CSV table of C-alpha atoms in Angstrom, one decimal:
chain,number,residue,atom,x,y,z
A,12,UNK,CA,-16.4,21.4,-9.2
A,13,UNK,CA,-14.1,18.5,-8.4
A,14,UNK,CA,-13.5,17.0,-5.0
A,15,UNK,CA,-10.1,15.3,-4.4
A,16,UNK,CA,-9.3,12.2,-2.4
A,17,UNK,CA,-6.9,9.3,-2.0
A,18,UNK,CA,-3.6,11.1,-2.3
A,19,UNK,CA,-0.4,9.2,-3.3
A,20,UNK,CA,3.2,10.5,-3.7
A,21,UNK,CA,6.1,9.1,-5.6
A,22,UNK,CA,9.7,10.3,-6.3
A,23,UNK,CA,11.7,9.1,-9.4
A,24,UNK,CA,15.4,8.7,-9.9
A,25,UNK,CA,15.9,12.3,-10.9
A,26,UNK,CA,14.1,13.7,-7.8
A,27,UNK,CA,10.9,14.6,-9.6
A,28,UNK,CA,7.9,14.5,-7.2
A,29,UNK,CA,4.6,13.1,-8.4
A,30,UNK,CA,1.2,13.6,-6.8
A,31,UNK,CA,-1.7,11.3,-7.8
A,32,UNK,CA,-5.3,11.5,-6.5
A,33,UNK,CA,-8.8,10.5,-7.3
A,34,UNK,CA,-11.1,13.4,-8.4
A,35,UNK,CA,-14.8,13.2,-8.2
A,36,UNK,CA,-17.1,15.7,-10.0
A,37,UNK,CA,-20.3,16.8,-8.4
A,38,UNK,CA,-22.0,18.2,-11.5
A,39,UNK,CA,-22.0,16.6,-13.9
A,40,UNK,CA,-21.1,13.3,-12.1
A,41,UNK,CA,-17.8,11.7,-13.1
A,42,UNK,CA,-14.5,10.4,-11.8
A,43,UNK,CA,-10.9,10.7,-13.0
A,44,UNK,CA,-7.4,9.7,-11.8
A,45,UNK,CA,-4.9,12.5,-12.3
A,46,UNK,CA,-1.2,13.0,-11.7
A,47,UNK,CA,0.7,16.3,-11.1
A,48,UNK,CA,4.5,16.7,-11.0
A,49,UNK,CA,6.9,19.1,-9.3
A,50,UNK,CA,10.6,19.6,-10.0
A,51,UNK,CA,11.2,21.8,-6.9
A,52,UNK,CA,10.1,19.5,-4.1
A,53,UNK,CA,6.4,20.5,-4.2
A,54,UNK,CA,6.9,24.3,-4.2
A,55,UNK,CA,5.3,24.6,-7.6
A,56,UNK,CA,3.3,22.2,-9.8
A,57,UNK,CA,3.0,21.6,-13.5
A,58,UNK,CA,-0.2,21.0,-15.4
A,59,UNK,CA,-2.3,18.0,-14.3
A,60,UNK,CA,-2.4,15.0,-16.5
A,61,UNK,CA,-5.3,12.5,-16.5
A,62,UNK,CA,-4.4,8.8,-16.3
A,63,UNK,CA,-8.0,7.6,-16.4
A,64,UNK,CA,-11.4,9.3,-16.8
A,65,UNK,CA,-14.5,7.1,-16.1
A,66,UNK,CA,-17.2,6.3,-13.7
A,67,UNK,CA,-16.3,3.4,-11.4
A,68,UNK,CA,-12.7,4.6,-10.7
A,69,UNK,CA,-11.3,4.1,-7.2
A,70,UNK,CA,-8.3,3.0,-5.2
A,71,UNK,CA,-5.5,4.5,-7.2
A,72,UNK,CA,-1.8,4.0,-6.3
A,73,UNK,CA,1.3,5.5,-7.8
A,74,UNK,CA,4.8,3.9,-7.9
A,75,UNK,CA,8.2,4.8,-9.5
A,76,UNK,CA,10.6,2.0,-10.3
A,77,UNK,CA,13.6,4.3,-10.1
A,78,UNK,CA,14.6,3.2,-13.6
A,79,UNK,CA,12.6,5.6,-15.7
A,80,UNK,CA,9.1,4.2,-15.4
A,81,UNK,CA,6.1,5.4,-13.4
A,82,UNK,CA,3.1,3.2,-12.7
A,83,UNK,CA,-0.4,4.0,-11.7
A,84,UNK,CA,-2.7,1.2,-10.6
A,85,UNK,CA,-6.4,1.6,-9.9
A,86,UNK,CA,-9.8,-0.1,-9.8
A,87,UNK,CA,-12.3,0.4,-12.5
A,88,UNK,CA,-15.6,-1.3,-11.8
A,89,UNK,CA,-14.9,-5.0,-11.3
A,90,UNK,CA,-11.4,-4.9,-12.9
A,91,UNK,CA,-7.9,-3.7,-11.7
A,92,UNK,CA,-5.8,-1.8,-14.2
A,93,UNK,CA,-2.2,-0.5,-14.5
A,94,UNK,CA,-0.9,2.3,-16.7
A,95,UNK,CA,2.7,3.2,-17.3
A,96,UNK,CA,4.5,6.5,-18.1
A,97,UNK,CA,7.9,6.6,-19.6
A,98,UNK,CA,8.2,10.4,-19.9
A,99,UNK,CA,7.9,11.5,-16.2
A,100,UNK,CA,4.1,11.6,-16.2
A,101,UNK,CA,3.6,13.7,-19.3
A,102,UNK,CA,1.7,10.9,-21.0
A,103,UNK,CA,0.3,7.5,-20.0
A,104,UNK,CA,-0.1,4.2,-21.8
A,105,UNK,CA,-3.4,2.5,-22.3
A,106,UNK,CA,-4.0,0.4,-19.2
A,107,UNK,CA,-3.5,-3.3,-19.0
A,108,UNK,CA,-6.0,-5.3,-17.0
A,109,UNK,CA,-4.8,-7.5,-14.1
A,110,UNK,CA,-5.9,-11.1,-14.2
A,111,UNK,CA,-8.3,-12.0,-11.4
A,112,UNK,CA,-10.8,-14.6,-10.4
A,113,UNK,CA,-14.5,-14.2,-10.7
A,114,UNK,CA,-14.6,-12.5,-7.3
A,115,UNK,CA,-14.4,-8.8,-6.7
A,116,UNK,CA,-11.0,-7.2,-6.4
A,117,UNK,CA,-10.8,-4.3,-4.0
A,118,UNK,CA,-7.8,-2.3,-5.2
A,119,UNK,CA,-4.1,-3.0,-6.2
A,120,UNK,CA,-0.8,-2.1,-4.6
A,121,UNK,CA,2.4,-2.2,-6.7
A,122,UNK,CA,6.1,-3.0,-6.5
A,123,UNK,CA,8.8,-3.4,-9.2
A,124,UNK,CA,12.1,-5.1,-9.9
A,125,UNK,CA,15.1,-3.8,-11.7
A,126,UNK,CA,14.6,-6.2,-14.7
A,127,UNK,CA,11.3,-4.6,-15.8
A,128,UNK,CA,9.2,-6.8,-13.6
A,129,UNK,CA,6.1,-5.4,-11.9
A,130,UNK,CA,4.1,-7.0,-9.1
A,131,UNK,CA,0.5,-6.2,-8.0
A,132,UNK,CA,-1.2,-7.5,-4.9
A,133,UNK,CA,-4.8,-7.1,-3.9
A,134,UNK,CA,-7.5,-8.5,-1.6
A,135,UNK,CA,-10.5,-10.1,-3.2
A,136,UNK,CA,-14.1,-10.5,-1.9
A,137,UNK,CA,-16.2,-12.5,-1.3
A,138,UNK,CA,-13.6,-15.2,-1.7
A,139,UNK,CA,-11.5,-13.5,1.0
A,140,UNK,CA,-8.0,-14.1,-0.4
A,141,UNK,CA,-4.9,-12.1,-1.2
A,142,UNK,CA,-3.7,-12.4,-4.8
A,143,UNK,CA,-0.4,-11.4,-6.5
A,144,UNK,CA,0.1,-11.1,-10.3
A,145,UNK,CA,3.5,-10.6,-11.9
A,146,UNK,CA,4.6,-8.9,-15.2
A,147,UNK,CA,8.0,-9.4,-16.8
A,148,UNK,CA,7.6,-6.6,-19.4
A,149,UNK,CA,6.9,-3.4,-17.5
A,150,UNK,CA,3.2,-4.1,-17.0
A,151,UNK,CA,2.5,-4.8,-20.7
A,152,UNK,CA,1.1,-8.2,-19.9
A,153,UNK,CA,0.4,-10.2,-16.7
A,154,UNK,CA,0.7,-13.8,-15.6
A,155,UNK,CA,1.6,-16.0,-12.6
A,156,UNK,CA,-1.6,-15.2,-10.6
A,157,UNK,CA,-0.9,-16.6,-7.1
A,158,UNK,CA,-3.0,-16.8,-4.0
A,159,UNK,CA,-0.5,-16.1,-1.2
A,160,UNK,CA,-2.6,-16.8,1.9
A,161,UNK,CA,-2.2,-20.6,2.3
A,162,UNK,CA,-5.7,-21.1,3.9
A,163,UNK,CA,-8.3,-20.1,1.3
A,164,UNK,CA,-10.9,-17.7,2.6
A,165,UNK,CA,-8.9,-16.7,5.6
A,166,UNK,CA,-8.6,-12.9,4.8
A,167,UNK,CA,-12.1,-12.2,6.0
A,168,UNK,CA,-13.9,-8.9,6.5
A,169,UNK,CA,-14.5,-8.4,10.2
A,170,UNK,CA,-15.3,-4.7,10.8
A,171,UNK,CA,-12.5,-3.3,8.6
A,172,UNK,CA,-11.0,-3.9,5.1
A,173,UNK,CA,-7.9,-6.2,4.8
A,174,UNK,CA,-5.8,-4.5,2.1
A,175,UNK,CA,-2.4,-6.1,1.7
A,176,UNK,CA,1.0,-4.3,1.2
A,177,UNK,CA,3.8,-5.3,-1.1
A,178,UNK,CA,7.5,-4.4,-1.4
A,179,UNK,CA,10.5,-5.5,-3.5
A,180,UNK,CA,14.2,-5.6,-2.7
A,181,UNK,CA,17.4,-4.8,-4.4
A,182,UNK,CA,18.1,-8.5,-5.1
A,183,UNK,CA,14.7,-9.4,-6.6
A,184,UNK,CA,12.9,-10.4,-3.4
A,185,UNK,CA,9.2,-9.6,-3.1
A,186,UNK,CA,7.3,-9.4,0.2
A,187,UNK,CA,3.6,-9.4,0.8
A,188,UNK,CA,1.9,-8.6,4.1
A,189,UNK,CA,-1.7,-8.9,5.1
A,190,UNK,CA,-4.0,-9.3,8.0
A,191,UNK,CA,-5.8,-12.5,8.9
A,192,UNK,CA,-8.6,-13.0,11.4
A,193,UNK,CA,-7.8,-16.1,13.4
A,194,UNK,CA,-8.2,-17.1,17.1
A,195,UNK,CA,-10.7,-14.2,17.7
A,196,UNK,CA,-8.5,-11.3,16.6
A,197,UNK,CA,-6.4,-9.9,13.7
A,198,UNK,CA,-2.8,-10.8,13.1
A,199,UNK,CA,-0.4,-9.7,10.4
A,200,UNK,CA,1.4,-12.3,8.3
A,201,UNK,CA,4.2,-11.8,5.8
A,202,UNK,CA,5.5,-14.0,3.0
A,203,UNK,CA,8.6,-13.8,0.7
A,204,UNK,CA,9.2,-14.8,-2.9
A,205,UNK,CA,12.8,-15.3,-4.2
A,206,UNK,CA,11.6,-16.3,-7.7
A,207,UNK,CA,9.6,-13.3,-9.0
A,208,UNK,CA,6.3,-14.5,-7.4
A,209,UNK,CA,6.3,-18.1,-8.7
A,210,UNK,CA,6.6,-19.6,-5.2
A,211,UNK,CA,6.1,-18.1,-1.7
A,212,UNK,CA,7.4,-18.9,1.7
A,213,UNK,CA,5.3,-20.1,4.6
A,214,UNK,CA,3.8,-17.0,6.2
A,215,UNK,CA,5.5,-15.6,9.4
A,216,UNK,CA,3.7,-13.4,12.0
A,217,UNK,CA,5.3,-10.0,12.4
A,218,UNK,CA,3.9,-9.0,15.8
A,219,UNK,CA,5.7,-10.0,19.0
A,220,UNK,CA,2.5,-9.9,21.0
A,221,UNK,CA,-0.5,-12.2,21.0
A,222,UNK,CA,-2.6,-9.5,22.6
A,223,UNK,CA,-5.2,-7.4,20.7
A,224,UNK,CA,-5.5,-6.8,17.0
A,225,UNK,CA,-2.7,-6.1,14.6
A,226,UNK,CA,-4.1,-4.7,11.3
A,227,UNK,CA,-3.5,-2.5,8.2
A,228,UNK,CA,0.1,-3.4,7.5
A,229,UNK,CA,2.5,-1.4,5.3
A,230,UNK,CA,5.9,-2.5,4.0
A,231,UNK,CA,9.0,-0.8,2.6
A,232,UNK,CA,12.4,-2.3,1.6
A,233,UNK,CA,15.7,-0.6,2.6
A,234,UNK,CA,18.7,-0.2,0.4
A,235,UNK,CA,20.7,-2.5,2.7
A,236,UNK,CA,18.3,-5.5,2.2
A,237,UNK,CA,16.3,-4.8,5.3
A,238,UNK,CA,12.5,-4.9,5.3
A,239,UNK,CA,10.4,-2.5,7.4
A,240,UNK,CA,6.8,-2.9,8.5
A,241,UNK,CA,4.3,-0.7,10.4
A,242,UNK,CA,0.7,-1.4,11.4
A,243,UNK,CA,-2.1,-0.4,13.8
A,244,UNK,CA,-2.0,-2.4,17.0
A,245,UNK,CA,-4.4,-2.7,20.0
A,246,UNK,CA,-2.3,-4.8,22.4
A,247,UNK,CA,-2.8,-2.1,25.1
A,248,UNK,CA,-6.5,-2.0,24.7
A,249,UNK,CA,-6.4,1.1,22.6
A,250,UNK,CA,-4.9,1.7,19.1
A,251,UNK,CA,-1.2,2.7,18.4
A,252,UNK,CA,1.0,2.7,15.4
A,253,UNK,CA,3.8,0.0,15.8
A,254,UNK,CA,6.9,-0.5,13.8
A,255,UNK,CA,9.4,-3.4,13.3
A,256,UNK,CA,12.4,-4.1,11.1
A,257,UNK,CA,13.9,-7.3,9.7
A,258,UNK,CA,17.5,-7.8,8.5
A,259,UNK,CA,17.1,-11.4,7.4
A,260,UNK,CA,14.4,-11.2,4.8
A,261,UNK,CA,11.5,-11.2,7.2
A,262,UNK,CA,12.4,-14.5,9.0
A,263,UNK,CA,12.8,-12.6,12.3
A,264,UNK,CA,11.8,-9.2,13.4
A,265,UNK,CA,13.1,-6.6,15.8
A,266,UNK,CA,11.2,-5.9,19.1
A,267,UNK,CA,8.0,-4.1,18.1
A,268,UNK,CA,8.3,-0.4,18.7
A,269,UNK,CA,5.4,1.9,19.5
A,270,UNK,CA,5.6,5.0,17.3
A,271,UNK,CA,2.5,7.0,18.6
A,272,UNK,CA,3.0,9.1,21.7
A,273,UNK,CA,-0.7,9.1,22.5
A,274,UNK,CA,-3.3,6.4,21.9
A,275,UNK,CA,-6.5,6.4,19.8
A,276,UNK,CA,-9.5,4.9,21.7
A,277,UNK,CA,-10.3,1.4,20.5
A,278,UNK,CA,-13.8,2.3,19.2
A,279,UNK,CA,-12.1,4.6,16.7
A,280,UNK,CA,-9.9,1.9,15.2
A,281,UNK,CA,-11.3,2.3,11.7
A,282,UNK,CA,-8.7,4.9,10.6
A,283,UNK,CA,-8.7,4.6,6.8
A,284,UNK,CA,-7.3,2.2,4.3
A,285,UNK,CA,-3.5,2.9,4.1
A,286,UNK,CA,-0.5,3.9,6.0
A,287,UNK,CA,2.6,5.7,4.6
A,288,UNK,CA,6.0,4.2,5.0
A,289,UNK,CA,9.3,5.0,3.2
A,290,UNK,CA,12.9,4.2,3.8
A,291,UNK,CA,15.7,6.7,3.0
A,292,UNK,CA,19.1,5.9,1.5
A,293,UNK,CA,20.6,6.0,5.0
A,294,UNK,CA,18.1,3.4,6.4
A,295,UNK,CA,15.8,5.9,8.2
A,296,UNK,CA,12.1,5.0,8.2
A,297,UNK,CA,9.5,7.7,7.6
A,298,UNK,CA,5.9,7.2,8.6
A,299,UNK,CA,2.6,9.0,8.0
A,300,UNK,CA,-0.6,7.9,9.5
A,301,UNK,CA,-4.0,8.9,10.8
A,302,UNK,CA,-5.1,8.7,14.4
A,303,UNK,CA,-7.8,10.2,16.7
A,304,UNK,CA,-5.9,11.0,19.9
A,305,UNK,CA,-7.8,14.3,20.1
A,306,UNK,CA,-11.2,13.0,19.2
A,307,UNK,CA,-10.7,14.3,15.6
A,308,UNK,CA,-9.1,12.4,12.8
A,309,UNK,CA,-5.8,14.0,11.9
A,310,UNK,CA,-2.6,13.1,10.0
A,311,UNK,CA,0.7,12.6,11.9
A,312,UNK,CA,4.3,12.1,10.8
A,313,UNK,CA,7.4,10.5,12.4
A,314,UNK,CA,10.9,9.4,11.4
A,315,UNK,CA,12.9,6.7,12.9
A,316,UNK,CA,15.3,9.1,14.7
A,317,UNK,CA,12.2,10.2,16.7
A,318,UNK,CA,11.0,6.7,17.9
């Protein structure tokens, strides 16, 4: 019997829907990362294909570049790996291994450019930094390993993981957001690269409040050059999902907007590892998240016309 966890969705340029997940076998013990696809919006699904099959697998992600390539990133033991499919998930390349320091990477997130470039970001422990690696050949090889948090060791573990988020724009921009523990609470910072990850701007804080914790950021780029962000926020004393949008590359941000209609008690602030954020062709933002407004942990959804 197989248990399933860590779901990820992606849609490619032809509208094909892909569903990746981690599967764990109880007897005999084992793990695998698999992808299924649907050509009718999820009504029916084709045969499942394994991307990786090994003990030590965790933290898979799935990403379509909209140009014919599908990427799956994951952690295997002390390494991070990326595999590519060029036939809509029917087969997968042998994985390439991301460069990393001697410290322990915790799991990758991915973004792509139109020129075949791929970017991966991750949080590493116990050095407590956020790293970005870039590939210029569709993930075939990797270089330009960069630490994007300017203060080394500032992305510390204080009660919850500090996984980063990454997004890429139509004109080659790449953004990375992460949470940093400074001044007694968590804040979210974002940095921008205009040169495929060679250099990065000075980080900017996204939140418009100095109160409470801001943590677990997620990013998505809009087709009009905008960049969208969402995160958990405890400025009220409890936890809400908050959203903001930037139209100038992340230099300035809109007034932060509370998305949740009911709060999660602060002592339940550990709500998982990821949030879901996507931007449609018309600029609408779509959000999926977990909260415990009822005392139970459930998944909720909202779109920008509703908040």
